[in-house]
Short mmCIF file of C-alpha atoms and ligand atoms in Angstrom, two decimals:
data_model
loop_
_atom_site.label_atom_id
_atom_site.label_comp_id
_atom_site.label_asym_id
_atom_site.label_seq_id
_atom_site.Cartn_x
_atom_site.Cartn_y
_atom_site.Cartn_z
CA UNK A 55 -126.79 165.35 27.65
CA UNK A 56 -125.83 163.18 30.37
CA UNK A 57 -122.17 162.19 31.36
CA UNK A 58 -123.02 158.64 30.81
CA UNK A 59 -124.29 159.19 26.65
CA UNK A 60 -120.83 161.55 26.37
CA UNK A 61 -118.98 158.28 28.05
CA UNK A 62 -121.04 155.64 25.43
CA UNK A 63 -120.89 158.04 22.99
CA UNK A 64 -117.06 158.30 22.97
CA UNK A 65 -116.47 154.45 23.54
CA UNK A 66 -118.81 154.11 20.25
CA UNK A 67 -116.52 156.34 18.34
CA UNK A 68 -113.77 155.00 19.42
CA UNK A 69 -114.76 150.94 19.17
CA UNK A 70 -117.77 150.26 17.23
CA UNK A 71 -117.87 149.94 13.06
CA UNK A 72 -121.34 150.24 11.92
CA UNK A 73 -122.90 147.57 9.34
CA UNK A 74 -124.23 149.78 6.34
CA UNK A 75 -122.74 152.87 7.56
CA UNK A 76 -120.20 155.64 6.39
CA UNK A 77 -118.31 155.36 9.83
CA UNK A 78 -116.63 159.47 8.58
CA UNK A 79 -119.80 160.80 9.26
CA UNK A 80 -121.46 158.69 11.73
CA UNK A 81 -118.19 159.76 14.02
CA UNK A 82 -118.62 163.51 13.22
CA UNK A 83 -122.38 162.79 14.27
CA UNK A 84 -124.26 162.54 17.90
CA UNK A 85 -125.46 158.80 18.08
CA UNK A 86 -128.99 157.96 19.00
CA UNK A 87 -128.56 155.23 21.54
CA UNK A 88 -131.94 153.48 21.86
CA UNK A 89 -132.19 151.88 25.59
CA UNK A 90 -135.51 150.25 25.84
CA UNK A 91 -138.46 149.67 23.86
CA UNK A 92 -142.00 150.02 24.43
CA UNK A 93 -145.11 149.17 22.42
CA UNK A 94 -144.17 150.87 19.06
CA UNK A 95 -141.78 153.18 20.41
CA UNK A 96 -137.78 152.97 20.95
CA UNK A 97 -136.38 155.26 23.87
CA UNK A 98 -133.18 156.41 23.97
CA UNK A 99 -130.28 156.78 27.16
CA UNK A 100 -131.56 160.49 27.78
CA UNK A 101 -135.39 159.50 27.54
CA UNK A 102 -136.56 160.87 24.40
CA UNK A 103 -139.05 158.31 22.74
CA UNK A 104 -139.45 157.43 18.88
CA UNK A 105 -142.19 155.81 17.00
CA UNK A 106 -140.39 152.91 15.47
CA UNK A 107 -141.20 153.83 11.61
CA UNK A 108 -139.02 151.11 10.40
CA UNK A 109 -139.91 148.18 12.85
CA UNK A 110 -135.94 148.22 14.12
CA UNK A 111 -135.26 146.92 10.22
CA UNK A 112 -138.30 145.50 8.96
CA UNK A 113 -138.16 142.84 11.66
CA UNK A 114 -140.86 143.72 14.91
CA UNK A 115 -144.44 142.56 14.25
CA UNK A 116 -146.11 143.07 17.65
CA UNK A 117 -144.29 146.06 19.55
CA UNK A 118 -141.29 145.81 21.89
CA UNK A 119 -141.74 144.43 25.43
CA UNK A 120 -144.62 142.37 24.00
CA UNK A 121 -145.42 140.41 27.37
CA UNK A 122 -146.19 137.10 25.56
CA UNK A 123 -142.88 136.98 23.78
CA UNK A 124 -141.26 138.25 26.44
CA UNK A 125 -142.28 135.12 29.15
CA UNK A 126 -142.18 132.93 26.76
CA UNK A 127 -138.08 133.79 26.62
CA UNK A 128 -137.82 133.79 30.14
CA UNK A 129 -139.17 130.57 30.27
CA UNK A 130 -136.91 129.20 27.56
CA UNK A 131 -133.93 130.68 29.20
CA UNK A 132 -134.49 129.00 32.92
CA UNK A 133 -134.61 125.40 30.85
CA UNK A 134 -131.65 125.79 28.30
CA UNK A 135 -130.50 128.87 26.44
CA UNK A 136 -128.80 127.13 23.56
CA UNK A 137 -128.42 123.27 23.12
CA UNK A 138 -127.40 122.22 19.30
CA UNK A 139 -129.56 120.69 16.77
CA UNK A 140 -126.81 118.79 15.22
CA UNK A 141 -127.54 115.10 16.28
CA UNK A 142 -129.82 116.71 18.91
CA UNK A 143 -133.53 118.11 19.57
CA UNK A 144 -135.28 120.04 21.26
CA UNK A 145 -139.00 121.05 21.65
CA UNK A 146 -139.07 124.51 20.78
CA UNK A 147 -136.96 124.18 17.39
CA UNK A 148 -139.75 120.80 17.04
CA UNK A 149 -142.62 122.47 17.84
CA UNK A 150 -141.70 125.86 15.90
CA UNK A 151 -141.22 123.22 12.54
CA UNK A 152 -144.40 122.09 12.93
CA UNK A 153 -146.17 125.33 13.42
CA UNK A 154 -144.39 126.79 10.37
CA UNK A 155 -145.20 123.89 8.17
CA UNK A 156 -149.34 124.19 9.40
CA UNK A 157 -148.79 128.04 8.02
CA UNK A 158 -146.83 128.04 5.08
CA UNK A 159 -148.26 127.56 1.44
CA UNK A 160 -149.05 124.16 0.97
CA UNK A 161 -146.66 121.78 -0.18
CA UNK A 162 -143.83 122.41 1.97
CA UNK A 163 -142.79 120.00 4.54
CA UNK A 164 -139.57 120.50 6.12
CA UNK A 165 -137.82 122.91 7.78
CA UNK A 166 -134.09 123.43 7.98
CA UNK A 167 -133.15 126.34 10.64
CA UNK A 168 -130.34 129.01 10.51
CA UNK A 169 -129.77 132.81 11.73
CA UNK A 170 -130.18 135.47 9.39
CA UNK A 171 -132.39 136.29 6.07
CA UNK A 172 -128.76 135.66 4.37
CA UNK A 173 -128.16 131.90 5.72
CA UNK A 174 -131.34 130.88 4.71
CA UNK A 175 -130.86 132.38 1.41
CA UNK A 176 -127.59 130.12 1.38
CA UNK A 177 -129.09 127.20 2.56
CA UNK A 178 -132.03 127.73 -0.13
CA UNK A 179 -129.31 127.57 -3.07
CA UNK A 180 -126.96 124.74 -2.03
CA UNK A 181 -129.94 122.88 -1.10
CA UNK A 182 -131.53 123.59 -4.73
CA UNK A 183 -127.86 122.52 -6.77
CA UNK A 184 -127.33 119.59 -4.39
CA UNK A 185 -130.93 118.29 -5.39
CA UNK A 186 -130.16 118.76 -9.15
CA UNK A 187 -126.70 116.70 -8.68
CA UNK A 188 -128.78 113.97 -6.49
CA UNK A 189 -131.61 113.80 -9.11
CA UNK A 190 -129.28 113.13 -11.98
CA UNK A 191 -129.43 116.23 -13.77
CA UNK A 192 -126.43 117.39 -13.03
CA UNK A 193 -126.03 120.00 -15.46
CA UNK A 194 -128.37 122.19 -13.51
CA UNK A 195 -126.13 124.75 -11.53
CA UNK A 196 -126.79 127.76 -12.46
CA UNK A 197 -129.11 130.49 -10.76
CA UNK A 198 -131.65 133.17 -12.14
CA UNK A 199 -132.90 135.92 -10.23
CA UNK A 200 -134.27 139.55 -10.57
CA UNK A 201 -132.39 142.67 -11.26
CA UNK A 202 -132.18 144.50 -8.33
CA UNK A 203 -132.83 141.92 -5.85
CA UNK A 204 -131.15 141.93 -2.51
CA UNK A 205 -130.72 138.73 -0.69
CA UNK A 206 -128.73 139.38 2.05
CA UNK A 207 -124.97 140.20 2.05
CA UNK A 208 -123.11 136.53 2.39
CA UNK A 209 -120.85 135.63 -1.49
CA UNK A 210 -123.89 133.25 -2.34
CA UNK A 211 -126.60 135.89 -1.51
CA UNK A 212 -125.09 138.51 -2.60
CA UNK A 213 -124.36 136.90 -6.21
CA UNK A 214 -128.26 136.32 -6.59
CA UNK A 215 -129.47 139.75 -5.62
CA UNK A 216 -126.36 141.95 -7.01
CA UNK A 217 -126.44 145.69 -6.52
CA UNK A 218 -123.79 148.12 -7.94
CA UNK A 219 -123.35 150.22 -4.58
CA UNK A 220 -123.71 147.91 -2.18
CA UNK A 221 -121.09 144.94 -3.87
CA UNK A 222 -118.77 146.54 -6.69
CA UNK A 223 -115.80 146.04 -4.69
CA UNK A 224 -116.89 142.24 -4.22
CA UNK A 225 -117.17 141.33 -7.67
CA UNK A 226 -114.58 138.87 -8.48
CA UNK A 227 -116.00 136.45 -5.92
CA UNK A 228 -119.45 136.31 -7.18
CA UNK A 229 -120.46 133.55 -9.18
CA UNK A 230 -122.32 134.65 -12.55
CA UNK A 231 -126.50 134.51 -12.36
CA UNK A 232 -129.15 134.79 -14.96
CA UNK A 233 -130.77 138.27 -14.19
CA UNK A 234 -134.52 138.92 -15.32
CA UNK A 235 -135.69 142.60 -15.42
CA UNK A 236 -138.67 142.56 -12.93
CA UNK A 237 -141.47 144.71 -14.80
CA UNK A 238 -140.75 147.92 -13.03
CA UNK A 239 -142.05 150.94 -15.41
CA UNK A 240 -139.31 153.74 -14.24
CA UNK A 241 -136.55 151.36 -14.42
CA UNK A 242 -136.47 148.67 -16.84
CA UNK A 243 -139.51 149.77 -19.12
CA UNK A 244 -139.08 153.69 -18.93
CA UNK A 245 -142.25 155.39 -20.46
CA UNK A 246 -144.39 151.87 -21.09
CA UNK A 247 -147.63 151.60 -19.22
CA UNK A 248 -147.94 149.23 -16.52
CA UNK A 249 -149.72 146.05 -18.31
CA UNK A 250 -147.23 146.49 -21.28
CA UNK A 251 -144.19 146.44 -18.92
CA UNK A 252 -145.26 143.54 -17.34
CA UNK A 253 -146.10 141.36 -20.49
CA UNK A 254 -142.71 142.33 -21.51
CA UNK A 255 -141.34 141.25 -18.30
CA UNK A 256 -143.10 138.17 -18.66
CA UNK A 257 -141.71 136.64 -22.22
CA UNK A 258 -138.48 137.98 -21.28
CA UNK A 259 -138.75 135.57 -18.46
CA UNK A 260 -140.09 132.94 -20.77
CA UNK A 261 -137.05 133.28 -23.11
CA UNK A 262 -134.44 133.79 -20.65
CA UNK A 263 -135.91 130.44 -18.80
CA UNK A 264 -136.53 128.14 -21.62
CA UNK A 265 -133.46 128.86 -22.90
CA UNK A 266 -131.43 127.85 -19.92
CA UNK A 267 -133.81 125.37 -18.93
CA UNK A 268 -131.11 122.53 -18.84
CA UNK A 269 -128.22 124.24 -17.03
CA UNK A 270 -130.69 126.32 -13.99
CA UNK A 271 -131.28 125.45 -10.88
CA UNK A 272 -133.46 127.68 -9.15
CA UNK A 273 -134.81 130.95 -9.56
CA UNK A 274 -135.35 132.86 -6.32
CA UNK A 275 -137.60 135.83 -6.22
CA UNK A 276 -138.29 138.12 -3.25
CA UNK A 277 -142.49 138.01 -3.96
CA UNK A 278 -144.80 141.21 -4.84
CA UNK A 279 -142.14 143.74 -3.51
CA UNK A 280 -138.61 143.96 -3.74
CA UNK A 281 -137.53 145.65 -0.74
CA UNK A 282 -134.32 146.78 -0.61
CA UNK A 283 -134.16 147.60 -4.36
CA UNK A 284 -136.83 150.80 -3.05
CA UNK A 285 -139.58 149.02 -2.22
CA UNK A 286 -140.09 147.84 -6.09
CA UNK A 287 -143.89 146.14 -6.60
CA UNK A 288 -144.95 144.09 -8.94
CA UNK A 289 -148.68 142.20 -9.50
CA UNK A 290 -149.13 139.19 -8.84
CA UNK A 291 -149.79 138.22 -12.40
CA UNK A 292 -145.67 138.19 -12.51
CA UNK A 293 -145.24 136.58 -9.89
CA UNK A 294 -148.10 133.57 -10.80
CA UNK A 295 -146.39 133.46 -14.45
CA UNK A 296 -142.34 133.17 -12.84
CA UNK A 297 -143.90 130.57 -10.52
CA UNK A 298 -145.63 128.50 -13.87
CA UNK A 299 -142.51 129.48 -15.95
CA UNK A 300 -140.41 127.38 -13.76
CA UNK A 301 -142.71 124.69 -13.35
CA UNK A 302 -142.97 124.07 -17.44
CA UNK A 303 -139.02 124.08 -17.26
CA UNK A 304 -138.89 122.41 -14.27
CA UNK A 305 -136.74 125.07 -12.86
CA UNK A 306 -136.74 124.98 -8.97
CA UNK A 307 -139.11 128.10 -7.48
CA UNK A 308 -137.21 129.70 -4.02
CA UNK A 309 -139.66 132.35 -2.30
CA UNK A 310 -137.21 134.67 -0.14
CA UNK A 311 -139.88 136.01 1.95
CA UNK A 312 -137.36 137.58 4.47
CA UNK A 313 -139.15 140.58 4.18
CA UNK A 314 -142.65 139.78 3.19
CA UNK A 315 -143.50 136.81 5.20
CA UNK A 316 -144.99 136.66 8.85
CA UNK A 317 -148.10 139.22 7.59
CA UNK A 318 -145.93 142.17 6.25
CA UNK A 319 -148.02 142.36 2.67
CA UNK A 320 -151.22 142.14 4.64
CA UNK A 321 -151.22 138.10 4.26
CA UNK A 322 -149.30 135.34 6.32
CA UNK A 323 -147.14 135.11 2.97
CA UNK A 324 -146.54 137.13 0.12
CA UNK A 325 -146.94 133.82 -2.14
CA UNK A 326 -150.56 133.43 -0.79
CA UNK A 327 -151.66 136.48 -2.45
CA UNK A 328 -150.85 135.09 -5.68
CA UNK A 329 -151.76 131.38 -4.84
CA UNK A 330 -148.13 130.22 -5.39
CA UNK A 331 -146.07 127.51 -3.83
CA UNK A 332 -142.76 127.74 -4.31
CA UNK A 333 -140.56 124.48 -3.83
CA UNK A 334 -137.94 126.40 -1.45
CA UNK A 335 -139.07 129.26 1.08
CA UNK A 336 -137.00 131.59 2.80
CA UNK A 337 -138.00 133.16 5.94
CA UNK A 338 -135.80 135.41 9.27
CA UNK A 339 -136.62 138.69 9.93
CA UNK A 340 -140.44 138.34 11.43
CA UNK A 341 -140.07 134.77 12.15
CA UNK A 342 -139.41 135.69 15.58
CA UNK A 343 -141.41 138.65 16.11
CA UNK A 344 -138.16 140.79 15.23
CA UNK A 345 -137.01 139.54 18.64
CA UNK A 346 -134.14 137.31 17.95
CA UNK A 347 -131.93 136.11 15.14
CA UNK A 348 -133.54 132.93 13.53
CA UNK A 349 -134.38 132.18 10.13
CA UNK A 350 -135.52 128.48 8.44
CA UNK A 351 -135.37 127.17 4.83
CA UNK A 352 -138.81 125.15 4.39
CA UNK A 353 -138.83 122.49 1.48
CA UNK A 354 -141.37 120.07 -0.33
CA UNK A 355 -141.20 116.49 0.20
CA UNK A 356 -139.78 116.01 -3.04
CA UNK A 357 -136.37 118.28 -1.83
CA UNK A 358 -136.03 116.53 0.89
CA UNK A 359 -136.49 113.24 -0.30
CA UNK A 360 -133.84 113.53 -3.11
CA UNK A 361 -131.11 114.36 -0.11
CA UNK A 362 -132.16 110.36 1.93
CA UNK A 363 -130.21 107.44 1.32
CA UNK A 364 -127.54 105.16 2.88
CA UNK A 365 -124.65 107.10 5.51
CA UNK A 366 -122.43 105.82 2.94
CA UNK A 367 -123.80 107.62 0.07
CA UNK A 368 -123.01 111.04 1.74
CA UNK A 369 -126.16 112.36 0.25
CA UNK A 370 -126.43 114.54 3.30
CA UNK A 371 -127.34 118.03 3.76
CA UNK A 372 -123.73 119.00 4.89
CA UNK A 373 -124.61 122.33 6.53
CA UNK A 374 -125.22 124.24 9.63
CA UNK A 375 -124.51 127.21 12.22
CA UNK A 376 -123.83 126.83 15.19
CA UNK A 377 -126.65 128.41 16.58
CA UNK A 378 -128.75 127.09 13.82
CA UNK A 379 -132.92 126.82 15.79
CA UNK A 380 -131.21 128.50 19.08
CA UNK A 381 -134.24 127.30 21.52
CA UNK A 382 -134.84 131.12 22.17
CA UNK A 383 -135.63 131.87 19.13
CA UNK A 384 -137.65 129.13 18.74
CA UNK A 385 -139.40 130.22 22.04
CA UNK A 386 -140.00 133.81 20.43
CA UNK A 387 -141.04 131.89 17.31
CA UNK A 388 -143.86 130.40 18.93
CA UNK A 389 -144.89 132.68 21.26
CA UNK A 390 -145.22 134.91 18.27
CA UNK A 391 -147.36 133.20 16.26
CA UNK A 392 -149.68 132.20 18.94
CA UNK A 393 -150.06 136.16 18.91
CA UNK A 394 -150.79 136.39 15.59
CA UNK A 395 -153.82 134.47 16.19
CA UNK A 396 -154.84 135.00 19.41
CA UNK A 397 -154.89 139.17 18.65
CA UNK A 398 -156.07 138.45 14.86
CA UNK A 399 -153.09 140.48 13.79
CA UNK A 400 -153.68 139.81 9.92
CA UNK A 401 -157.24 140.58 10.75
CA UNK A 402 -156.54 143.41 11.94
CA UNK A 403 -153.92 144.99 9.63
CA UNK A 404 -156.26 145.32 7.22
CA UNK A 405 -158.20 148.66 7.71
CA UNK A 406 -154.60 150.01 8.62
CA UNK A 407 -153.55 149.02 4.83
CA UNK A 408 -156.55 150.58 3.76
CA UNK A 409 -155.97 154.24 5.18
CA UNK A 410 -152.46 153.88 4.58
CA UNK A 411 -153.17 153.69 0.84
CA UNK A 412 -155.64 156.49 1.05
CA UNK A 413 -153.20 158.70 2.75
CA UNK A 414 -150.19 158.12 0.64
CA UNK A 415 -152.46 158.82 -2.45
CA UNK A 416 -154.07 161.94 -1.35
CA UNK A 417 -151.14 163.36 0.64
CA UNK A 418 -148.13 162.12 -0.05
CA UNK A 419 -148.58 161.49 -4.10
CA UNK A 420 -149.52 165.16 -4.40
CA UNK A 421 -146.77 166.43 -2.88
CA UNK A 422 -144.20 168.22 -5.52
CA UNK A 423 -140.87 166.20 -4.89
CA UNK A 424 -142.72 162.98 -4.52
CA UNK A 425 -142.58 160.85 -7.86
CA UNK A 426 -144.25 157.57 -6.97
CA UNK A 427 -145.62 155.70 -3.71
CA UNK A 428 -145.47 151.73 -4.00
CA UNK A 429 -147.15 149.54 -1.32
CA UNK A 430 -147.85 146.13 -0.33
CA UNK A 431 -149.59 145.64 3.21
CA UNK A 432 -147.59 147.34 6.11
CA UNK A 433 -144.37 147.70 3.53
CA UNK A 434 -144.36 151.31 1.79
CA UNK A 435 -141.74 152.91 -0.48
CA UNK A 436 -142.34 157.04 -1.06
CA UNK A 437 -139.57 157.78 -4.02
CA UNK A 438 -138.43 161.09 -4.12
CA UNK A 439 -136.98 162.84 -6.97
CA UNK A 440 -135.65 166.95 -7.91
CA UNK A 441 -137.87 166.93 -10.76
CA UNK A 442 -140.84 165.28 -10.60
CA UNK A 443 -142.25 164.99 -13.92
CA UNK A 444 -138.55 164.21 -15.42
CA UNK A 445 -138.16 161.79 -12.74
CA UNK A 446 -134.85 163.44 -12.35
CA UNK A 447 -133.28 162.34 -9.40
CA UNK A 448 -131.55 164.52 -6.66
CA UNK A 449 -127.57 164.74 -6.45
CA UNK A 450 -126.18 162.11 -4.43
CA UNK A 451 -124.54 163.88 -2.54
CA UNK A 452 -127.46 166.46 -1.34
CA UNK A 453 -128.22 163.20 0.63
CA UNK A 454 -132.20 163.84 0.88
CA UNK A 455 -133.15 160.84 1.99
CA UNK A 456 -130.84 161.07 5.04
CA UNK A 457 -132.46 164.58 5.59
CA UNK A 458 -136.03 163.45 5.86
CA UNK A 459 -135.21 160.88 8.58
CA UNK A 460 -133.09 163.43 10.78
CA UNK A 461 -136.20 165.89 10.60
CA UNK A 462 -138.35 162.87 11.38
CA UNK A 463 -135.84 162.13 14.57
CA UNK A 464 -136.60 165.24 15.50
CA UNK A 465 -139.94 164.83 15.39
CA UNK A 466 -139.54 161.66 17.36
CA UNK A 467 -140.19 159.38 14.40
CA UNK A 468 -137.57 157.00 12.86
CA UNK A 469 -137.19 155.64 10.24
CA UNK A 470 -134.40 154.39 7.71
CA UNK A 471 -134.10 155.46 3.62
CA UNK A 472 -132.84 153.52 1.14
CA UNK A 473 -131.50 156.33 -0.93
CA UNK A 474 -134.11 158.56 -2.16
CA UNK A 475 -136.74 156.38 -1.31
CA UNK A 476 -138.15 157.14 2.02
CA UNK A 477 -139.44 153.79 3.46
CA UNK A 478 -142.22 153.11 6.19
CA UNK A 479 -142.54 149.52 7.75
CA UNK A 480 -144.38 150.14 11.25
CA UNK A 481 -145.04 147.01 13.16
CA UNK A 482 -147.50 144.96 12.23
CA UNK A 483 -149.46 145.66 15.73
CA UNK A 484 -149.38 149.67 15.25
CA UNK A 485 -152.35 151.54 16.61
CA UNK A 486 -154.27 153.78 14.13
CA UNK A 487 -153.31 156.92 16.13
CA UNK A 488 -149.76 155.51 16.01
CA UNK A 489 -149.52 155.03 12.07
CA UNK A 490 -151.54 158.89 11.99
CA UNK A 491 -148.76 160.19 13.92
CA UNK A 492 -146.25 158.37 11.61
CA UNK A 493 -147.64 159.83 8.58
CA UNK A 494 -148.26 162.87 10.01
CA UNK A 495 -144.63 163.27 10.66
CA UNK A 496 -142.87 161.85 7.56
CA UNK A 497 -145.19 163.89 5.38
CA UNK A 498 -143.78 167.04 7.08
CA UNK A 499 -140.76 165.91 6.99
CA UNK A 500 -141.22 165.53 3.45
CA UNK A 501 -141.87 168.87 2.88
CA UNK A 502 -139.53 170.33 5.41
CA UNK A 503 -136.86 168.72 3.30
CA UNK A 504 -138.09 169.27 -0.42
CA UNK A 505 -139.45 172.85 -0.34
CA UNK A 506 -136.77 174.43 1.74
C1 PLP B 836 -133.18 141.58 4.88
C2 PLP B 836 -133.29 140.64 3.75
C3 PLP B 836 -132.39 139.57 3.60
C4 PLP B 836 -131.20 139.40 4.49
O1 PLP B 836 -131.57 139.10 5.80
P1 PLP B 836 -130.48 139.27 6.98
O2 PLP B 836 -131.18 138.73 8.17
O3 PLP B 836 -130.21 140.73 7.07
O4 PLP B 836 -129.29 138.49 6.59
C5 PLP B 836 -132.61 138.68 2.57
N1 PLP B 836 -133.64 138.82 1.74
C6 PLP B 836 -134.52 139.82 1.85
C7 PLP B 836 -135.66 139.90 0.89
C8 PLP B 836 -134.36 140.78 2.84
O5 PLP B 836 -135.21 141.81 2.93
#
């Protein structure tokens, strides 16, 4: 090891706190420090590459270094780096609202910029209340969403998508929500076959709607595959009937497509799969190629419409960031997409999704400590489990999640677990001998772990 990791290594220990991280062990740990990027691969201060498994948290969609994105920065940064977009423009954040609105599902119209998966998630519920309280009915507060959800870690997003581990401590300043058990067969409908489960999930979400019709909202739903619950799938039959559900009720629809949008599930946006627009959509991680933070809030004319109306009124969206549409990521933004068509990257995902499916069935399903593989596009959860037929799960504190991805590290592979659930989200742009390698790897990493 060099002198200079042993200097960053100790100034890390000594400084740095880690989001998500148990700071005890990271300290008692060496640190990968990733230097550069290239392509699909991270490289660290002493040179050793990595595949990036995980797409640097779900975020890269064409590779790191990607020349396009890259200029398109620079060019950004030698006009203006940031400039506001409160009572100003400018053409990047213009152009990038456009563009967005030509891809989205149709029906949404306007954009409304932040920074992170969690603003927009924000932004998505004060702007569904405030349209309630503008429209008259102004008993509609309240908020539904799906058990297990995770929409980011803010008080607002983190009272829609609620998780035990992640936000016990946080309780008392979480407003209540009205939770709907997604139709997930080893959770919420143990032993039930898959159609059963999800007609059950379905008139539970019929009863639990109608009968709150006049005091919700919005629902939001993260669409086909809840991601940080374990990767969590559902068909799109649910996600059609939530969608018409809310509609009869008149129950405001919000998309978070954090995670799925910008091709992830194999499609522009998880919604298209199922043919849904929702009324609010939620969009950061891929927005900018997983280059820069940006996110946006896109809503139907009807939103925005209900928010116009004399200064005096102060019907006004009253919200922002500062760096809310930050010109560079704007720049990445667009830059981005004109990749996306220019290299036919939804094109050419799809053989990828293909062998990916064939390979987790016939190599990773087999396998004895694997219980169940769940997919959508380029977004993969492999659960793990100590027994598999009992579905028992492995002792916390045996930590074999963990273990897979520090075999896979050594392998020059990384990826990220969330718990037992060993997760694979290469970017979007990965070559076919790249995503071999990456299976390749986390399969024996698999075994390494579980038959030791
Ligand atoms: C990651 C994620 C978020 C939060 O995004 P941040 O940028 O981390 O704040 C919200 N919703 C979903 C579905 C996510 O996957």
């Amino acid at each position: 090891m060099s002198s200079r990791y042993e200097r960053l290594k100790r100034l890390d220990h000594a400084y740095v706190w880690h989001p998500f991280t148990q700071m005890q062990d990271w300290m008692a740990d060496e640190p990968c420090i990733i230097e550069s990027g290239e392509g699909h691969y991270l490289v660290d201060i002493n040179g050793k590459r990595y595949l990036d498994g995980v797409s640097s948290l779900w975020c890269n969609v064409h590779g790191h270094r990607k020349r396009e994105l890259d200029e398109a920065i620079k060019a950004q940064v030698d006009k203006i780096a940031h400039s506001t977009f409160l009572g100003l423009s400018h053409p990047p954040g213009i152009e990038l609202a456009e563009k967005l609105i030509s891809i989205a599902p149709e029906g949404l119209k306007r954009v409304f910029y932040s920074d992170d998966g969690a603003t927009a998630v924000e932004a998505a519920l004060k702007i569904a209340v405030q349209y309630w309280q503008l429209d008259g009915e102004t008993k509609r507060t309240r908020i539904a969403s799906l058990g297990e959800a995770y929409h980011g870690d803010t008080v607002g997003s983190m009272s829609v998508g609620y998780a035990e581990t992640f936000h016990r401590f946080h309780r008392d300043l979480l407003f209540p929500v009205l939770r709907l058990n997604p139709p997930h067969v080893f959770r919420y409908y143990e032993g039930m076959r898959e159609a059963d489960a999800l007609k059950h999930a379905i008139d539970e979400a019929e009863k639990k709607l109608a009968g709150e019709k006049d005091a919700l909202a919005a629902l939001i739903v993260e669409p086909l595959i809840q991601g940080a619950a374990g990767m969590w799938a559902h068909p799109v039959e649910y996600l059609r009937a939530l969608r018409e559900i809310c509609r009869r009720n008149r129950i405001l629809f919000i998309a978070d497509e954090v995670a799925t949008g910008f091709g992830r599930t194999g499609r522009m946006f998880a919604c298209e799969h199922a043919g849904v627009t929702p009324d609010i959509l939620c969009v950061a991680k891929g927005i900018t190629g997983g280059y820069l933070p940006l996110a946006a809030t896109l809503a139907t004319e009807e939103i925005f419409s209900a928010f116009l109306g004399e200064y005096k009124e102060f019907k006004s969206f009253f919200h922002g960031h500062t760096y809310t549409g930050n010109p560079l990521g704007c720049a990445a933004g667009l830059a981005s997409l004109k990749v996306f068509e220019s290299q036919k990257i939804l094109e050419r995902m799809q053989p990828k999704i293909e062998y990916l499916r064939e390979r987790l069935a016939k190599k990773f399903l087999p396998l004895d400590h694997v219980t169940d593989t769940r997919q959508w596009g380029l977004m993969v959860g492999i659960e793990l489990a100590e027994d598999k037929q009992t579905r028992r799960s492995y002792p916390v504190e045996k930590r074999i999640g963990h273990k897979v991805i520090l075999e896979a590290r050594r392998r020059g592979v990384i990826i990220r677990p969330l718990g037992d659930v060993v997760i694979l989200m290469p970017p979007l742009a990965i070559g076919d001998d790249e995503l071999k390698t990456l299976l390749d790897v986390v399969c024996e990493s698999i075994k390494a772990v579980t038959e030791r």
